[in-house]
Amino acid sequence: MTNITHRTALHPLADDALISREEFAVRLGISLSTLHRWVSNGMIPPPARLGRRHSVWHSDVVRLTLRRLTRSEEAEKAQLPRRIVRID
C-alpha cells in the first residue's frame, strides 16, 4: 500500500493580516531555523516585534517576499548551463 501525503491548502492572506513566524515558514516551505537564518542574512525583512516573544510580518511584506523569492528561483532555473567548446 502506498502512503500519500496531502498538503493542506493555505488560506489566502487578508490585506491587514499579521503573519507569525510559524505561518511564514510554512508558506515558504522552510523550517523555523531556516527562516531565522534568512532573516539574519537579509534574504527576508526582519519582523515587527509584538512584545518580547512575538514576531510578526505584515501580509504585504509576506506577499512581496514570496514574489521576490519566486522570481529569483525562476531566473536561476532559466539560466542555461554554459559549455566551453574548444576548437583546435
Short mmCIF file of C-alpha atoms in Angstrom, two decimals:
data_model
loop_
_atom_site.label_atom_id
_atom_site.label_comp_id
_atom_site.label_asym_id
_atom_site.label_seq_id
_atom_site.Cartn_x
_atom_site.Cartn_y
_atom_site.Cartn_z
CA MET A 1 0.00 0.00 0.00
CA THR A 2 1.28 3.49 -0.90
CA ASN A 3 1.30 6.30 1.63
CA ILE A 4 0.02 9.55 0.19
CA THR A 5 0.75 12.79 1.98
CA HIS A 6 -1.71 15.58 1.42
CA ARG A 7 -0.64 19.12 1.96
CA THR A 8 -3.44 21.30 3.15
CA ALA A 9 -4.11 24.44 1.17
CA LEU A 10 -3.14 27.67 2.84
CA HIS A 11 -5.84 30.26 3.29
CA PRO A 12 -5.40 33.49 1.33
CA LEU A 13 -3.72 36.32 3.18
CA ALA A 14 -6.06 39.06 4.36
CA ASP A 15 -4.94 42.59 3.48
CA ASP A 16 -4.18 43.63 7.06
CA ALA A 17 -3.15 40.26 8.49
CA LEU A 18 -0.18 39.79 10.77
CA ILE A 19 1.73 36.61 9.96
CA SER A 20 3.57 34.64 12.64
CA ARG A 21 7.00 33.06 12.24
CA GLU A 22 5.40 29.63 12.05
CA GLU A 23 2.93 30.58 9.31
CA PHE A 24 5.57 32.44 7.30
CA ALA A 25 7.86 29.39 7.44
CA VAL A 26 5.00 27.14 6.28
CA ARG A 27 4.20 29.48 3.39
CA LEU A 28 7.86 29.44 2.35
CA GLY A 29 8.13 25.69 2.84
CA ILE A 30 11.12 26.03 5.19
CA SER A 31 11.91 25.31 8.84
CA LEU A 32 11.89 27.94 11.58
CA SER A 33 15.68 27.75 11.83
CA THR A 34 15.99 28.45 8.09
CA LEU A 35 13.58 31.37 8.45
CA HIS A 36 15.73 32.79 11.26
CA ARG A 37 18.89 32.32 9.16
CA TRP A 38 17.30 34.02 6.13
CA VAL A 39 16.30 36.99 8.29
CA SER A 40 19.85 37.17 9.72
CA ASN A 41 21.32 37.02 6.19
CA GLY A 42 18.99 39.73 4.92
CA MET A 43 17.10 37.47 2.49
CA ILE A 44 13.85 38.26 4.33
CA PRO A 45 12.97 41.56 6.01
CA PRO A 46 13.07 41.46 9.80
CA PRO A 47 9.74 41.02 11.58
CA ALA A 48 7.95 43.54 13.72
CA ARG A 49 8.13 42.71 17.40
CA LEU A 50 4.97 42.37 19.45
CA GLY A 51 6.28 42.13 22.97
CA ARG A 52 9.28 40.06 23.95
CA ARG A 53 8.26 36.75 22.43
CA HIS A 54 6.17 37.51 19.37
CA SER A 55 7.46 38.39 15.92
CA VAL A 56 5.12 39.07 13.02
CA TRP A 57 5.21 40.25 9.44
CA HIS A 58 2.51 42.29 7.74
CA SER A 59 0.77 40.40 4.94
CA ASP A 60 2.08 42.88 2.35
CA VAL A 61 5.67 42.06 3.34
CA VAL A 62 4.92 38.34 3.10
CA ARG A 63 3.42 38.72 -0.40
CA LEU A 64 6.36 40.81 -1.65
CA THR A 65 8.87 38.38 -0.18
CA LEU A 66 7.17 35.37 -1.74
CA ARG A 67 7.05 37.14 -5.12
CA ARG A 68 10.71 38.16 -4.94
CA LEU A 69 11.89 34.68 -3.94
CA THR A 70 9.75 33.04 -6.62
CA ARG A 71 11.11 35.34 -9.31
CA SER A 72 14.72 34.72 -8.29
CA GLU A 73 14.16 30.94 -8.34
CA GLU A 74 12.61 31.21 -11.82
CA ALA A 75 15.56 33.29 -13.01
CA GLU A 76 18.02 30.69 -11.72
CA LYS A 77 16.13 27.89 -13.46
CA ALA A 78 16.03 29.84 -16.72
CA GLN A 79 19.80 30.19 -16.91
CA LEU A 80 21.26 27.71 -19.31
CA PRO A 81 24.45 25.93 -18.32
CA ARG A 82 27.49 27.30 -20.07
CA ARG A 83 29.59 24.95 -22.07
CA ILE A 84 33.11 25.64 -23.11
CA VAL A 85 33.76 24.43 -26.61
CA ARG A 86 37.32 24.16 -27.66
CA ILE A 87 38.15 24.32 -31.32
CA ASP A 88 41.67 23.24 -32.23
#
